[in-house]
PDB file of N, CA and C in Angstrom:
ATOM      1  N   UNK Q1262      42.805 -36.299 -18.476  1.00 77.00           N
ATOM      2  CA  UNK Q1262      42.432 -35.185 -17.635  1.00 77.00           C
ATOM      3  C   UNK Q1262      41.114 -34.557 -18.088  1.00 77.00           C
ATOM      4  N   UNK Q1263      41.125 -34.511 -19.328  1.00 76.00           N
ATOM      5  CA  UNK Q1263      39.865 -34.059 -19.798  1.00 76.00           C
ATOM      6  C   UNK Q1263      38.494 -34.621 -19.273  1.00 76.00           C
ATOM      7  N   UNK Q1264      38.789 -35.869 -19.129  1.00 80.00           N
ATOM      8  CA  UNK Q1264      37.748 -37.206 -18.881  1.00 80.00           C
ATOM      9  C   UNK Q1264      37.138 -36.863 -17.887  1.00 80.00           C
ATOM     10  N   UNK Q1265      38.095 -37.198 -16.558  1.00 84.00           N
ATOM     11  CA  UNK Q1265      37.435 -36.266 -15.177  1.00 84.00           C
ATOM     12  C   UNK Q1265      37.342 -34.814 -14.980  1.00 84.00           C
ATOM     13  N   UNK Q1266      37.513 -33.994 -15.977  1.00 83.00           N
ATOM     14  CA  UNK Q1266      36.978 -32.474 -15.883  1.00 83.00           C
ATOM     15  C   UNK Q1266      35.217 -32.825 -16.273  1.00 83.00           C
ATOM     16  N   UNK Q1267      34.886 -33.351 -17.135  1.00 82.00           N
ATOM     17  CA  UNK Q1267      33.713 -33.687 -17.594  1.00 82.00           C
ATOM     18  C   UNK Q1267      33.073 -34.556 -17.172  1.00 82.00           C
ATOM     19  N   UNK Q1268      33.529 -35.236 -16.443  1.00 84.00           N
ATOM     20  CA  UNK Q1268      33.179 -36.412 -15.417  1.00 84.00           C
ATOM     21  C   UNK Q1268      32.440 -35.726 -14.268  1.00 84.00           C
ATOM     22  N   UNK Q1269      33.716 -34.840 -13.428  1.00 87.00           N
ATOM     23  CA  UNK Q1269      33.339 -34.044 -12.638  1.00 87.00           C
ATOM     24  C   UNK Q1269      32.336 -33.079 -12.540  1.00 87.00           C
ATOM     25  N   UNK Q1270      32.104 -32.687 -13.755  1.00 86.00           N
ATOM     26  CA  UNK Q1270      30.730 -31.637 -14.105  1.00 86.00           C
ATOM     27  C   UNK Q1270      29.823 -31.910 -14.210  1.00 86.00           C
ATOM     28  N   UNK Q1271      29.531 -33.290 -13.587  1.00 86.00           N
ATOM     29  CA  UNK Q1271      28.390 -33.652 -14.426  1.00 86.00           C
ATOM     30  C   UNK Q1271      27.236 -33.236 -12.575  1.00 86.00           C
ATOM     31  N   UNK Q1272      26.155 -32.563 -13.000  1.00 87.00           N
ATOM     32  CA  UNK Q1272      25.239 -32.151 -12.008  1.00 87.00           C
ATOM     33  C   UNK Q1272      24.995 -32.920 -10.687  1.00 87.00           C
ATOM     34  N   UNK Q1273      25.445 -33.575 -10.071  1.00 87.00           N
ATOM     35  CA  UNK Q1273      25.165 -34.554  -8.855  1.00 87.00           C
ATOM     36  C   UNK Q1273      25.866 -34.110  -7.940  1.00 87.00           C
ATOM     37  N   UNK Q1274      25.044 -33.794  -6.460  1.00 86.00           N
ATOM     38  CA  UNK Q1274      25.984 -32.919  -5.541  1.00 86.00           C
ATOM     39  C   UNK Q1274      27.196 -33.119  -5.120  1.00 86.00           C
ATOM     40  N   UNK Q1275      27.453 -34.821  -5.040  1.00 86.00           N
ATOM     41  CA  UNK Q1275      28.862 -34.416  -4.444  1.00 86.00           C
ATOM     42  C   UNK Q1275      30.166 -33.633  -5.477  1.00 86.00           C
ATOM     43  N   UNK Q1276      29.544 -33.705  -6.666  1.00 87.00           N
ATOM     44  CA  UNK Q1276      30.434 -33.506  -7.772  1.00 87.00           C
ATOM     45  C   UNK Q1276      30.423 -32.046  -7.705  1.00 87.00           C
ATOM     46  N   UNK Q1277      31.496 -31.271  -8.465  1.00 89.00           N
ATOM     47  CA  UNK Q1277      31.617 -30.235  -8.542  1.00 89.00           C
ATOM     48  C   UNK Q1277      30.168 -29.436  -9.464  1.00 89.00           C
ATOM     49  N   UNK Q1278      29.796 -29.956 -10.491  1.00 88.00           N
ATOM     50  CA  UNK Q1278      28.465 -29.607 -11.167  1.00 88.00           C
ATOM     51  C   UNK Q1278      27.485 -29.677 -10.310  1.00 88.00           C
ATOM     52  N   UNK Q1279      27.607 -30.495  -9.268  1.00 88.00           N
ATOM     53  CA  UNK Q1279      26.421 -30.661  -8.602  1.00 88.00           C
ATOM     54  C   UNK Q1279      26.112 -29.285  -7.651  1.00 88.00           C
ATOM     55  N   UNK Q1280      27.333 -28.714  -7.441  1.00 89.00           N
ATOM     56  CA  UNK Q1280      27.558 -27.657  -6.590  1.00 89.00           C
ATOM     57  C   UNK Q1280      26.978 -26.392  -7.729  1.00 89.00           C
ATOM     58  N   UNK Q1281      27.823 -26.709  -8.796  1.00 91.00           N
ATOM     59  CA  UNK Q1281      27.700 -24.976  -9.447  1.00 91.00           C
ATOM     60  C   UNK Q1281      25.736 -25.329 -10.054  1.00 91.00           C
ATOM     61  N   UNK Q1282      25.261 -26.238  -9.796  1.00 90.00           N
ATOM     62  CA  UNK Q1282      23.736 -26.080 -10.156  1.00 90.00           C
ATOM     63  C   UNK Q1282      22.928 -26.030  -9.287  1.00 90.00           C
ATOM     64  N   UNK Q1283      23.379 -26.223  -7.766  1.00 89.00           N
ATOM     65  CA  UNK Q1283      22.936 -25.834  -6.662  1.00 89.00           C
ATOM     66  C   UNK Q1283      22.995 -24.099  -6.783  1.00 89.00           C
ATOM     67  N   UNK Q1284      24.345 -23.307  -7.479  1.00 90.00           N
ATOM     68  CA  UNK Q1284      24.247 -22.570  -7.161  1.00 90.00           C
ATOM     69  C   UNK Q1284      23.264 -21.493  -8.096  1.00 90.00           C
ATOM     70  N   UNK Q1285      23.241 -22.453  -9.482  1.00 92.00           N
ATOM     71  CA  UNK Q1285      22.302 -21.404 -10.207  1.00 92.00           C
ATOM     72  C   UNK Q1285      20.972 -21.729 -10.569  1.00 92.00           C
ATOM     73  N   UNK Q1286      20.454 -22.650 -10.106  1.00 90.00           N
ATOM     74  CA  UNK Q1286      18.697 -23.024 -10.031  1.00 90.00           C
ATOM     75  C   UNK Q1286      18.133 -21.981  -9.127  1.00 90.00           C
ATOM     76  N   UNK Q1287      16.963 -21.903  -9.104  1.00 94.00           N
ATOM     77  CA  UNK Q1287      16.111 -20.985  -8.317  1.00 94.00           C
ATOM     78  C   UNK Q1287      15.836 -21.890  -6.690  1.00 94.00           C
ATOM     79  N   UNK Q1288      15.539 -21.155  -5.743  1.00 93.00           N
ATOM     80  CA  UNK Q1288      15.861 -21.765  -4.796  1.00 93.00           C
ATOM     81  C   UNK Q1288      15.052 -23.204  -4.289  1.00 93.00           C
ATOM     82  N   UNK Q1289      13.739 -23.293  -4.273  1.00 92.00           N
ATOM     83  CA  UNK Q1289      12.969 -24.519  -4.304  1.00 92.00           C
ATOM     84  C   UNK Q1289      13.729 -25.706  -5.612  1.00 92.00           C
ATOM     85  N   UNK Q1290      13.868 -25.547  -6.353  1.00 90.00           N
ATOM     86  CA  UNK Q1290      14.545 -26.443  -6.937  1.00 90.00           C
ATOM     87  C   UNK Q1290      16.412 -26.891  -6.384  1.00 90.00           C
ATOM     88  N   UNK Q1291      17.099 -25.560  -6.270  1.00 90.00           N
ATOM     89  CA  UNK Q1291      18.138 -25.601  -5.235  1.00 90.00           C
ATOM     90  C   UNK Q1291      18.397 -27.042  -4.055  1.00 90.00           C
ATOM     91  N   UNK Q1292      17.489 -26.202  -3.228  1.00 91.00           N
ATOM     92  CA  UNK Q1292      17.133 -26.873  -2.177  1.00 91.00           C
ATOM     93  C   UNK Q1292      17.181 -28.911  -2.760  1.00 91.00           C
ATOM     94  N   UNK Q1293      16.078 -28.947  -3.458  1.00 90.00           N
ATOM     95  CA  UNK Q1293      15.530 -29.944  -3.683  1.00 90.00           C
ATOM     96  C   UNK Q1293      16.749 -31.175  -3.895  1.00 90.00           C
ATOM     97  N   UNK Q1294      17.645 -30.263  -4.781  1.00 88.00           N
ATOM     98  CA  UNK Q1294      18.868 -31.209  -5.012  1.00 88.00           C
ATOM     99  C   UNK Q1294      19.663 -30.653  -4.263  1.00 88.00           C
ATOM    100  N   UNK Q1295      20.219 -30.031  -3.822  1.00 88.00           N
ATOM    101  CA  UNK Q1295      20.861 -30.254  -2.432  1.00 88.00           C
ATOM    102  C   UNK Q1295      20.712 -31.664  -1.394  1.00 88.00           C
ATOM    103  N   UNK Q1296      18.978 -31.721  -1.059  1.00 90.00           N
ATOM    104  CA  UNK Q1296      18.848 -33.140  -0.752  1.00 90.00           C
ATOM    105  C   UNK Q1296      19.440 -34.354  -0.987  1.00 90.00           C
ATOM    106  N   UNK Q1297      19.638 -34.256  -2.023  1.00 88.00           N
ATOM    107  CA  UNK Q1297      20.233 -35.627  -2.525  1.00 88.00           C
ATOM    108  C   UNK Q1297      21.572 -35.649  -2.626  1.00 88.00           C
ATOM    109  N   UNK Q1298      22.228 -34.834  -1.737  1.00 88.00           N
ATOM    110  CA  UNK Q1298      24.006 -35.309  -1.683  1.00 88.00           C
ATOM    111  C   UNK Q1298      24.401 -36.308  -1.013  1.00 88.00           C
ATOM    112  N   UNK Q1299      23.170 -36.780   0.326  1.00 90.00           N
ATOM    113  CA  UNK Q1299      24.057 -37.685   0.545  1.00 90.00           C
ATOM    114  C   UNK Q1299      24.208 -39.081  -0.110  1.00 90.00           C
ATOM    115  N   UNK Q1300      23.104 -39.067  -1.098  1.00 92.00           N
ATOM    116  CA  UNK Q1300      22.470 -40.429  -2.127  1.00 92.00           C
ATOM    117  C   UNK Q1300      23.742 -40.216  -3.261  1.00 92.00           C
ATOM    118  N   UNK Q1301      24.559 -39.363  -3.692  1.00 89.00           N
ATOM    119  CA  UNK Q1301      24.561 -38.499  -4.995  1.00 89.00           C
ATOM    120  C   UNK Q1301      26.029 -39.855  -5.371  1.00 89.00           C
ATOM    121  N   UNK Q1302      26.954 -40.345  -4.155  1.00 90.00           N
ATOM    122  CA  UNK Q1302      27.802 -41.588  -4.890  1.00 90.00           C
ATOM    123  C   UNK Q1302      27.301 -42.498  -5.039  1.00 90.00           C
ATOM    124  N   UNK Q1303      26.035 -43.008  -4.669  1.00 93.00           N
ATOM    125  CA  UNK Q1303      25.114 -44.315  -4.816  1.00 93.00           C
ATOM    126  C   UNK Q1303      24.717 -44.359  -5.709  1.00 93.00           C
ATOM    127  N   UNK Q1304      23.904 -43.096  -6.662  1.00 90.00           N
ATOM    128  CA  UNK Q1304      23.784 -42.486  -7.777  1.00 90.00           C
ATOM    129  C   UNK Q1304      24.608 -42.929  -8.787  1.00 90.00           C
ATOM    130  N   UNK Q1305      25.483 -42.103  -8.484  1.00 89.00           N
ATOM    131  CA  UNK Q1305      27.325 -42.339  -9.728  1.00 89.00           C
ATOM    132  C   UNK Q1305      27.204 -43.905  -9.823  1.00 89.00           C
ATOM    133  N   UNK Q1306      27.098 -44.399  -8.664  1.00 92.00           N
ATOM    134  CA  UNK Q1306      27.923 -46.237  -8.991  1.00 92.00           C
ATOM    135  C   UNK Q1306      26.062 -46.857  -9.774  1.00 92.00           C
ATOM    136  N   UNK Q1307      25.420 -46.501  -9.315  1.00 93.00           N
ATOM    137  CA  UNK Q1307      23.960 -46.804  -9.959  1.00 93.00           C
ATOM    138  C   UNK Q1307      23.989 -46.784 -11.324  1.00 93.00           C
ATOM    139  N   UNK Q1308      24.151 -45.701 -11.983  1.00 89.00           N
ATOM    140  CA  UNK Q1308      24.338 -45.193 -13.179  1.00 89.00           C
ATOM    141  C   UNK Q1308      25.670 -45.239 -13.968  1.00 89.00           C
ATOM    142  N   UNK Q1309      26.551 -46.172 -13.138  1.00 89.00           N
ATOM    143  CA  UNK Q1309      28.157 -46.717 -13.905  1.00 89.00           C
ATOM    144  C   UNK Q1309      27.849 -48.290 -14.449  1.00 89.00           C
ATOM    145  N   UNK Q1310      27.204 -48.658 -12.953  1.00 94.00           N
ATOM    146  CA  UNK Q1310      26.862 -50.434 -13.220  1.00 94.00           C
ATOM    147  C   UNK Q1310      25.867 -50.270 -14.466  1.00 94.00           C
ATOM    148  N   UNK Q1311      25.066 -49.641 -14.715  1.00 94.00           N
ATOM    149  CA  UNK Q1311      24.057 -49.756 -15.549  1.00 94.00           C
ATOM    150  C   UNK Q1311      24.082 -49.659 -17.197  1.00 94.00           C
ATOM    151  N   UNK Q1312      25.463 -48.504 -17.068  1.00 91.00           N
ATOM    152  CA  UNK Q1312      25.832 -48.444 -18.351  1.00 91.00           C
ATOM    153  C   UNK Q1312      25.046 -46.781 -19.164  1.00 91.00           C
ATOM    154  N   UNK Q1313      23.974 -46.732 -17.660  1.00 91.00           N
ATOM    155  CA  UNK Q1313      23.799 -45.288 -18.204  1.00 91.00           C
ATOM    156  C   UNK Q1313      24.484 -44.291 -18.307  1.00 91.00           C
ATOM    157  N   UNK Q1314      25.399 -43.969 -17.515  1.00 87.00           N
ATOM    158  CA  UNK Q1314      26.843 -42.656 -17.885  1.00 87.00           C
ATOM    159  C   UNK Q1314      27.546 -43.244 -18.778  1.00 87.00           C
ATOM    160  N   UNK Q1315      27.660 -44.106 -19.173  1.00 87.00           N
ATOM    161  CA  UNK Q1315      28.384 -44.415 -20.413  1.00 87.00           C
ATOM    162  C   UNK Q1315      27.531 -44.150 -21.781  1.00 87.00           C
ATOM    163  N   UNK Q1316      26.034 -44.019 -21.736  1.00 90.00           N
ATOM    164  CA  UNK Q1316      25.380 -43.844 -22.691  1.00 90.00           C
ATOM    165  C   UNK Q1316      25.527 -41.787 -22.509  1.00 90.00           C
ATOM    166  N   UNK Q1317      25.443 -41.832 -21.460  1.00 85.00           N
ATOM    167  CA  UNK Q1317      25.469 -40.260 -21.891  1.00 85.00           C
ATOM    168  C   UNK Q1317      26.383 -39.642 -22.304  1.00 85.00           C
ATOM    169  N   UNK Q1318      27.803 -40.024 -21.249  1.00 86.00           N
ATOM    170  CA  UNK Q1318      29.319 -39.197 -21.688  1.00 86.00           C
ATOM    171  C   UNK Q1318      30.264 -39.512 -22.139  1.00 86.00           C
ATOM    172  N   UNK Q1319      29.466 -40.564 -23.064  1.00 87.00           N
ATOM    173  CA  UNK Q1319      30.854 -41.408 -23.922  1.00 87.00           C
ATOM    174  C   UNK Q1319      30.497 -40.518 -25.212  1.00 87.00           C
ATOM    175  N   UNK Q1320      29.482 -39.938 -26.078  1.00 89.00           N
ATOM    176  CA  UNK Q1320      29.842 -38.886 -26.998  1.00 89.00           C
ATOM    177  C   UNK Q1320      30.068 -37.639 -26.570  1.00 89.00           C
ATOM    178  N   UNK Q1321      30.260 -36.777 -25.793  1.00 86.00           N
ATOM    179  CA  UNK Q1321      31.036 -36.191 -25.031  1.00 86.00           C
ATOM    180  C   UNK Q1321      32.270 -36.474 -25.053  1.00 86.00           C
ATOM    181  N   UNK Q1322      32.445 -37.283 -24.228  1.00 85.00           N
ATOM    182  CA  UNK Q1322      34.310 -38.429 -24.499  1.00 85.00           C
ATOM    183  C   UNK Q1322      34.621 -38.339 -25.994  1.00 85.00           C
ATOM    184  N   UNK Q1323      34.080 -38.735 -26.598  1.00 88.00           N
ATOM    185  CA  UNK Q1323      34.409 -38.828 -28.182  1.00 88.00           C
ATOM    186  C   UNK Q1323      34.616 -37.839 -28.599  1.00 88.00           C
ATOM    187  N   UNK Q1324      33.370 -36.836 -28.283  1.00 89.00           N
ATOM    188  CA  UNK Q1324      33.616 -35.986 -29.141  1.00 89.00           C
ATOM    189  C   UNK Q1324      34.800 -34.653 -28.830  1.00 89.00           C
ATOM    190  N   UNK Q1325      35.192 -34.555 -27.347  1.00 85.00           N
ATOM    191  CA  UNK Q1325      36.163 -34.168 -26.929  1.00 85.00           C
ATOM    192  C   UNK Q1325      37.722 -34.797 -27.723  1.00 85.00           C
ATOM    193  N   UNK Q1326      37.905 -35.917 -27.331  1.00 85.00           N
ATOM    194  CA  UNK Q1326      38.950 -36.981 -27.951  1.00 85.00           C
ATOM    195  C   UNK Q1326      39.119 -36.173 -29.271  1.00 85.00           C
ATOM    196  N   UNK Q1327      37.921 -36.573 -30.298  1.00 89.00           N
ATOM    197  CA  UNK Q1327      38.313 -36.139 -31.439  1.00 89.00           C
ATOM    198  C   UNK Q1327      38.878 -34.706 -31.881  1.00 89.00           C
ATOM    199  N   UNK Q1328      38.360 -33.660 -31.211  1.00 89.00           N
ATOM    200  CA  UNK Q1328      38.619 -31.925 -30.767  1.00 89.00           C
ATOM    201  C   UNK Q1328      39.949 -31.624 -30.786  1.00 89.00           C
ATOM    202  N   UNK Q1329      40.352 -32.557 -30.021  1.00 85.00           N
ATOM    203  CA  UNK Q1329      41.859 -32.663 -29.609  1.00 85.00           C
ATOM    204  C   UNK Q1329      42.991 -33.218 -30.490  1.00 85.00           C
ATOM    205  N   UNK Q1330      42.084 -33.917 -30.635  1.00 87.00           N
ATOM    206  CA  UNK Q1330      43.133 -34.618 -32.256  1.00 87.00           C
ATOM    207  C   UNK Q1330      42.983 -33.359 -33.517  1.00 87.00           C
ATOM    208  N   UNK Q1331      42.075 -32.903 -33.884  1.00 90.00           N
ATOM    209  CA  UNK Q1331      42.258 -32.390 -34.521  1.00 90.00           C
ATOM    210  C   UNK Q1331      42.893 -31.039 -34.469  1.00 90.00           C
ATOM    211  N   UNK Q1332      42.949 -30.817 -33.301  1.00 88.00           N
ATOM    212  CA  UNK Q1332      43.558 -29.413 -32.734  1.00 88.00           C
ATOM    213  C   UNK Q1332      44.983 -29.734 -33.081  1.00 88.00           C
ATOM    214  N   UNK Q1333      45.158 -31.240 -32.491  1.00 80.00           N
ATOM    215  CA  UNK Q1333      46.978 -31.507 -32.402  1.00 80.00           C
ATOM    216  C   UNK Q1333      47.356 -31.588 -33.925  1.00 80.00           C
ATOM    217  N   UNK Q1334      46.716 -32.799 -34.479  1.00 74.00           N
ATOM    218  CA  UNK Q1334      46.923 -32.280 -36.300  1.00 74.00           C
ATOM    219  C   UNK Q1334      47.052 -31.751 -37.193  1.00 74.00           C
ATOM    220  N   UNK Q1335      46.661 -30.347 -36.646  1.00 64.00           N
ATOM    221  CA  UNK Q1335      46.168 -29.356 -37.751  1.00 64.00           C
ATOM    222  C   UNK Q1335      46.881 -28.025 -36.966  1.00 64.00           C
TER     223      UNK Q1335
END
């Protein structure tokens, strides 16, 4: 569950982050990505095949994972 909370946040419009950074950029930048919702799952699968979201939110992943373990351990 954790996975897709952080999954989900990640800034790309259709995603929920994509929304809450629509809502707090200034508006010309706003706007700008707004544009790109309807590109924004072509995006996701772009950046899955590639191995780039795995370079970004796999220490994230980890380092969440580990948080948790140590929370439960201790």
């Amino acid at each position: 569950n954790v996975i897709l909370i952080i999954f989900n946040l990640i800034p790309i419009p259709p995603l929920d982050g994509g929304r809450v950074a629509v809502g707090l950029l200034p508006a010309s930048a706003s706007i700008a990505l707004s544009r790109v919702e309807p590109y924004g799952f072509i995006i996701l699968i772009v950046l899955l095949f590639t191995g780039i979201l795995w370079n970004v939110l796999g220490p994230l992943f980890l380092w969440v994972y580990h948080f948790f373990l140590a929370v439960g351990a201790g």
